[in-house]
Amino acid sequence: MGTTPTPPGDNEPKGPTGTEDGMVVLSYILAGLIFYGGLGWAGDYFLKTSWLLPVGLILGLVLSLYLIIKRYGSGT
Amino acid sequence: MTLGLLPMESGGGGYTPPGVDDFKWDSMWPGVLPDWFNKPFAQAVIGALLVIILWWIASRNLKVKPSKGQFAAEYIYEFVRNGIARDILHSDFRKFLPYLLGLFSFLLVNNWFGEFFLFMYPTFSNVGYAYGLAILSWLIYVGAGFKKWGFGGFLKKALIPEGVPGYLLPIVIPLEFLATFITRPITLALRLFANMFAGHLVVMVFVVGGGFLITYANNTFFNVAGGVSLAFSLVIMLLELFIGALQAYIFTVLTAQYVSTSIAEAH
């Protein structure tokens, strides 16, 4: 890539990348579960239903995975 | 001689297994010093002083042909500079190197306090100290983002992912907000805390249980088992040395990674 002397590790196979990406995405998964699971729980609590919490958890997880793919999975 | 199979079963035998109560400390000098001046607090202060003094000594009298001490100090410095800061932050690494190096050495010293005489307790097995460091890292990476992109600019960069269609944004933005500002520091702190807490608890189980068995009256089998348990606790402590270094490394790498996502150009 180019003629400017870049420090080693600027190329594609970066040293520690991989493990820490896996730990960064953990915060996304938790965020999805907490937010939509929480909304589902609140809905169940106030509407006296019992199916909103699992739906919220699954929806949150799916959205988290979608965001992770968008943020970390596109070609880089 | 009866060979009880479960001498450490709760109830009989007078054995109290180690537990959460072993992580609660009173004032180091009751009546004189306030309650918050307990053992973890003293360790954190001593750890900070150690880090400052060791790096101060290490940075004096540098020679072209290094002595053993200088070699060791330069080894750690280069590990953090090249292995963590420059690899992740690329050209911006210089600004954040002092914090990352200080963070790594402070974590390393405090985690290794768990295996050293006189201390025998990892400071970060108290969750408050882990939260404190996580909040500091949070301030650094959020502050770096605001400084580089401005208030609205950083919020836009952090909250609106690229390539997501507009009709999905309302349900995705709360997730981005939670992930960036809330769950990141929490996972950072809890990972460190849980590792140190569990490791110290395992060591205590082997030491306390071994000590109980080795002093058990009239039962050679228990005494031998206790001796083996005590010897094995040394192996666990070696493992804890490794885990302490690993957790210090992970905390530092993740901080650098968060800073990097705050200040990186859009790709």
Coordinates of C-alpha atoms in Angstrom, one line a residue:
Chain A
M1 CA 0.0 0.0 0.0
G2 CA 1.6 3.3 -1.0
T3 CA 5.1 4.5 -0.4
T4 CA 4.7 6.2 3.0
P5 CA 6.5 4.1 5.7
T6 CA 3.6 2.9 7.8
P7 CA 4.4 1.1 11.1
P8 CA 4.0 -2.6 11.1
G9 CA 0.5 -3.6 12.1
D10 CA -1.1 -1.1 9.8
N11 CA -1.7 -3.8 7.3
E12 CA -4.7 -6.1 7.2
P13 CA -3.6 -8.8 9.7
K14 CA -3.5 -6.6 12.8
G15 CA -2.0 -8.0 16.0
P16 CA -4.7 -8.2 18.7
T17 CA -7.7 -7.6 16.5
G18 CA -10.2 -10.4 16.6
T19 CA -10.4 -11.1 20.3
E20 CA -11.2 -7.6 21.3
D21 CA -13.8 -7.2 18.5
G22 CA -15.5 -10.2 20.1
M23 CA -15.5 -8.4 23.4
V24 CA -16.7 -5.1 21.9
V25 CA -19.8 -6.8 20.4
L26 CA -20.7 -8.1 23.8
S27 CA -21.9 -4.6 24.7
Y28 CA -24.1 -4.5 21.6
I29 CA -25.7 -7.9 22.5
L30 CA -26.3 -6.8 26.0
A31 CA -27.8 -3.4 24.9
G32 CA -30.3 -5.2 22.6
L33 CA -31.4 -7.6 25.2
I34 CA -31.7 -5.0 27.9
F35 CA -33.5 -2.4 25.9
Y36 CA -36.1 -4.4 24.0
G37 CA -36.3 -7.0 26.7
G38 CA -36.9 -4.2 29.2
L39 CA -39.6 -2.7 26.9
G40 CA -41.2 -6.1 26.6
W41 CA -41.1 -6.6 30.4
A42 CA -42.7 -3.2 30.9
G43 CA -45.4 -4.0 28.3
D44 CA -46.2 -7.3 30.1
Y45 CA -46.3 -5.5 33.4
F46 CA -48.7 -2.8 32.4
L47 CA -50.8 -4.7 29.9
K48 CA -51.0 -7.9 32.0
T49 CA -49.8 -10.0 29.1
S50 CA -47.0 -12.6 29.2
W51 CA -45.7 -12.9 25.7
L52 CA -44.1 -9.4 25.2
L53 CA -40.9 -10.2 27.2
P54 CA -39.8 -13.1 25.1
V55 CA -40.7 -11.3 21.9
G56 CA -38.7 -8.3 23.1
L57 CA -35.7 -10.4 24.0
I58 CA -35.6 -12.0 20.6
L59 CA -36.2 -8.8 18.7
G60 CA -33.5 -7.1 20.7
L61 CA -31.0 -9.9 20.0
V62 CA -31.8 -9.9 16.3
L63 CA -31.4 -6.1 16.1
S64 CA -28.1 -6.4 18.0
L65 CA -26.8 -9.0 15.5
Y66 CA -27.9 -6.8 12.7
L67 CA -26.0 -3.8 14.1
I68 CA -22.9 -5.9 14.7
I69 CA -22.9 -7.1 11.2
K70 CA -23.4 -3.5 9.9
R71 CA -20.6 -2.2 12.2
Y72 CA -18.0 -4.9 12.0
G73 CA -18.9 -7.3 9.2
S74 CA -18.9 -5.1 6.1
G75 CA -15.8 -5.9 4.1
T76 CA -13.2 -4.6 6.6
Chain B
M1 CA -11.4 -44.2 63.3
T2 CA -14.3 -43.2 61.2
L3 CA -13.7 -42.0 57.7
G4 CA -16.3 -39.3 57.1
L5 CA -16.7 -38.5 53.5
L6 CA -17.8 -34.9 53.9
P7 CA -15.8 -33.4 56.7
M8 CA -16.4 -29.9 55.3
E9 CA -20.1 -30.3 55.0
S10 CA -21.8 -27.2 56.5
G11 CA -23.3 -27.8 59.9
G12 CA -21.0 -30.2 61.7
G13 CA -17.3 -29.9 62.1
G14 CA -17.1 -26.2 62.5
Y15 CA -15.9 -25.5 59.0
T16 CA -16.9 -22.1 57.5
P17 CA -16.2 -22.0 53.8
P18 CA -14.8 -18.8 52.3
G19 CA -17.5 -16.6 50.8
V20 CA -18.5 -13.1 50.0
D21 CA -17.9 -12.0 53.5
D22 CA -14.2 -12.4 53.1
F23 CA -14.3 -9.5 50.6
K24 CA -15.7 -7.0 53.1
W25 CA -13.1 -5.0 55.0
D26 CA -13.4 -2.7 58.0
S27 CA -11.3 0.4 58.6
M28 CA -7.6 -0.4 58.8
W29 CA -7.3 1.3 62.1
P30 CA -10.8 1.3 63.7
G31 CA -11.6 4.4 65.6
V32 CA -8.9 6.5 64.1
L33 CA -9.2 6.2 60.4
P34 CA -12.7 6.4 58.7
D35 CA -14.4 3.3 57.3
W36 CA -13.5 3.8 53.7
F37 CA -9.8 3.7 54.6
N38 CA -9.8 -0.1 54.3
K39 CA -7.4 -2.6 52.8
P40 CA -8.4 -2.3 49.1
F41 CA -8.2 1.5 49.4
A42 CA -4.7 1.3 50.9
Q43 CA -3.7 -1.2 48.2
A44 CA -5.0 1.1 45.4
V45 CA -3.0 4.0 46.9
I46 CA 0.2 1.9 47.3
G47 CA -0.3 0.5 43.8
A48 CA -0.6 4.0 42.3
L49 CA 2.5 5.1 44.2
L50 CA 4.4 2.0 43.1
V51 CA 3.5 2.7 39.4
I52 CA 4.6 6.3 39.7
I53 CA 7.8 5.6 41.5
L54 CA 8.8 2.6 39.3
W55 CA 8.2 4.5 36.1
W56 CA 10.0 7.6 37.5
I57 CA 13.0 5.5 38.4
A58 CA 12.9 3.6 35.1
S59 CA 12.9 6.9 33.1
R60 CA 16.0 8.3 34.8
N61 CA 19.5 7.5 33.8
L62 CA 18.6 5.9 30.5
K63 CA 21.7 4.4 28.8
V64 CA 22.3 3.4 25.2
K65 CA 23.4 0.0 26.5
P66 CA 20.6 -0.8 28.9
S67 CA 21.0 -2.4 32.2
K68 CA 18.7 -5.3 33.2
G69 CA 16.2 -3.0 34.9
Q70 CA 16.1 -0.6 32.0
F71 CA 15.6 -3.6 29.6
A72 CA 12.6 -4.8 31.6
A73 CA 11.1 -1.4 31.8
E74 CA 11.6 -0.8 28.1
Y75 CA 10.1 -4.2 27.4
I76 CA 6.9 -3.4 29.1
Y77 CA 6.8 0.1 27.6
E78 CA 7.3 -1.2 24.1
F79 CA 4.7 -3.9 24.7
V80 CA 2.1 -1.3 25.5
R81 CA 3.3 1.2 22.9
N82 CA 3.7 -1.2 19.9
G83 CA 1.5 -4.0 20.9
I84 CA -1.6 -2.1 22.1
A85 CA -1.4 1.7 21.4
R86 CA 0.1 1.8 17.9
D87 CA -1.6 -1.3 16.7
I88 CA -5.1 -0.1 17.5
L89 CA -4.8 3.7 17.4
H90 CA -2.4 4.0 14.5
S91 CA -1.2 7.5 14.0
D92 CA -3.1 9.0 17.0
F93 CA -1.5 6.7 19.5
R94 CA 0.9 9.2 21.1
K95 CA -1.7 11.3 22.8
F96 CA -3.2 8.3 24.6
L97 CA -0.1 6.3 25.3
P98 CA 0.5 7.8 28.8
Y99 CA -3.0 6.9 29.9
L100 CA -2.8 3.4 28.4
L101 CA 0.6 2.7 29.9
G102 CA -0.4 4.0 33.4
L103 CA -3.6 2.0 33.2
F104 CA -1.9 -1.2 32.2
S105 CA 0.8 -0.9 34.9
F106 CA -1.7 0.1 37.6
L107 CA -4.0 -2.9 36.7
L108 CA -1.0 -5.3 36.6
V109 CA 0.3 -4.2 40.0
N110 CA -3.1 -4.3 41.6
N111 CA -4.0 -7.7 40.1
W112 CA -0.7 -9.2 41.2
F113 CA -1.2 -7.9 44.7
G114 CA -3.5 -10.9 45.0
E115 CA -0.5 -13.3 44.9
F116 CA 2.0 -11.3 46.9
F117 CA 2.9 -11.5 50.6
L118 CA 1.7 -8.7 52.7
F119 CA -1.3 -8.0 50.4
M120 CA -2.7 -11.4 49.2
Y121 CA -5.8 -9.6 47.9
P122 CA -6.5 -8.3 44.4
T123 CA -7.8 -4.7 44.7
F124 CA -10.2 -5.1 41.8
S125 CA -12.1 -7.9 43.4
N126 CA -14.0 -5.0 45.0
V127 CA -16.4 -4.0 42.3
G128 CA -16.2 -0.3 43.1
Y129 CA -12.6 0.0 42.1
A130 CA -13.3 -1.7 38.8
Y131 CA -16.2 0.7 38.2
G132 CA -13.9 3.6 39.0
L133 CA -11.4 2.6 36.4
A134 CA -14.2 1.9 33.8
I135 CA -15.6 5.4 34.4
L136 CA -12.2 6.9 33.9
S137 CA -11.8 5.0 30.6
W138 CA -15.4 6.1 29.6
L139 CA -14.5 9.7 30.2
I140 CA -11.4 9.3 28.1
Y141 CA -13.0 7.7 25.1
V142 CA -16.2 9.9 25.2
G143 CA -14.1 13.0 25.8
A144 CA -11.8 12.1 22.9
G145 CA -14.8 11.7 20.6
F146 CA -16.4 15.0 21.6
K147 CA -13.1 16.8 21.3
K148 CA -12.4 15.5 17.8
W149 CA -15.9 15.7 16.3
G150 CA -17.7 18.2 18.4
F151 CA -20.8 17.5 20.5
G152 CA -23.3 16.8 17.6
G153 CA -20.7 15.3 15.4
F154 CA -19.7 12.7 17.8
L155 CA -23.3 11.8 18.7
K156 CA -24.1 11.5 15.1
K157 CA -21.1 9.2 14.5
A158 CA -21.7 7.1 17.6
L159 CA -25.5 6.8 17.2
I160 CA -26.2 6.5 13.5
P161 CA -24.6 3.4 11.9
E162 CA -23.7 3.5 8.2
G163 CA -25.7 1.6 5.7
V164 CA -28.8 1.3 7.9
P165 CA -32.0 2.3 6.1
G166 CA -33.8 5.3 7.5
Y167 CA -36.9 3.4 8.6
L168 CA -34.8 1.2 10.9
L169 CA -33.0 4.1 12.6
P170 CA -35.6 4.8 15.3
I171 CA -35.4 1.3 16.6
V172 CA -31.6 1.1 16.2
I173 CA -30.5 4.4 17.7
P174 CA -31.5 3.5 21.3
L175 CA -29.4 0.4 21.0
E176 CA -26.4 2.3 19.7
F177 CA -26.8 4.7 22.6
L178 CA -27.0 1.9 25.2
A179 CA -24.1 0.0 23.7
T180 CA -21.8 3.0 23.4
F181 CA -22.5 4.8 26.7
I182 CA -23.9 2.3 29.1
T183 CA -23.1 -1.3 28.5
R184 CA -19.5 -0.7 27.4
P185 CA -18.2 0.6 30.7
I186 CA -20.3 -1.9 32.6
T187 CA -18.9 -4.9 30.8
L188 CA -15.4 -3.4 31.1
A189 CA -15.7 -3.2 34.8
L190 CA -17.6 -6.4 35.4
R191 CA -15.2 -8.5 33.4
L192 CA -12.2 -7.3 35.4
F193 CA -14.1 -7.6 38.7
A194 CA -15.5 -11.0 38.1
N195 CA -12.2 -12.5 37.1
M196 CA -10.4 -11.2 40.1
F197 CA -13.2 -12.0 42.5
A198 CA -13.5 -15.6 41.2
G199 CA -9.8 -16.2 41.1
H200 CA -9.3 -15.0 44.7
L201 CA -12.3 -17.1 45.8
V202 CA -10.8 -20.2 44.3
V203 CA -7.4 -19.6 46.0
M204 CA -9.2 -19.1 49.3
V205 CA -11.2 -22.4 48.9
F206 CA -8.0 -24.3 48.5
V207 CA -6.1 -22.5 51.2
V208 CA -8.9 -22.4 53.8
G209 CA -10.1 -25.9 53.1
G210 CA -6.6 -27.3 53.0
G211 CA -5.7 -25.6 56.3
F212 CA -8.9 -27.1 57.9
L213 CA -8.1 -30.6 56.7
I214 CA -4.4 -30.6 57.5
T215 CA -5.2 -29.7 61.1
Y216 CA -8.1 -32.2 61.4
A217 CA -7.5 -34.4 64.4
N218 CA -7.0 -38.2 64.2
N219 CA -7.4 -38.6 60.5
T220 CA -4.3 -39.1 58.4
F221 CA -6.3 -39.3 55.1
F222 CA -7.7 -35.8 55.7
N223 CA -4.3 -34.4 56.7
V224 CA -2.7 -35.7 53.5
A225 CA -5.6 -34.4 51.4
G226 CA -5.2 -31.0 53.1
G227 CA -1.5 -31.0 52.3
V228 CA -2.2 -31.7 48.7
S229 CA -4.8 -29.0 48.6
L230 CA -2.4 -26.5 50.1
A231 CA 0.3 -27.4 47.5
F232 CA -2.2 -27.1 44.7
S233 CA -3.2 -23.6 45.9
L234 CA 0.3 -22.6 44.8
V235 CA -0.5 -23.8 41.3
I236 CA -3.7 -21.9 41.3
M237 CA -1.8 -18.8 42.3
L238 CA 0.5 -19.2 39.3
L239 CA -2.6 -19.4 37.2
E240 CA -3.9 -16.2 38.9
L241 CA -0.6 -14.4 38.0
F242 CA -1.4 -15.2 34.4
I243 CA -5.0 -14.2 34.6
G244 CA -4.1 -10.9 36.4
A245 CA -1.7 -10.0 33.5
L246 CA -4.3 -11.1 30.9
Q247 CA -7.1 -9.0 32.5
A248 CA -4.8 -6.0 32.7
Y249 CA -4.0 -6.5 29.0
I250 CA -7.7 -6.9 28.0
F251 CA -8.8 -3.9 29.9
T252 CA -6.1 -1.8 28.3
V253 CA -6.8 -3.2 24.8
L254 CA -10.5 -2.5 25.1
T255 CA -9.9 1.0 26.3
A256 CA -7.7 1.6 23.3
Q257 CA -10.3 0.0 21.0
Y258 CA -13.1 2.3 22.4
V259 CA -10.9 5.3 21.9
S260 CA -10.2 4.2 18.4
T261 CA -13.9 3.8 17.5
S262 CA -14.5 7.3 18.9
I263 CA -11.9 9.0 16.9
A264 CA -11.5 6.9 13.8
E265 CA -12.5 8.3 10.4
A266 CA -15.6 6.8 8.9
H267 CA -14.6 3.8 6.8

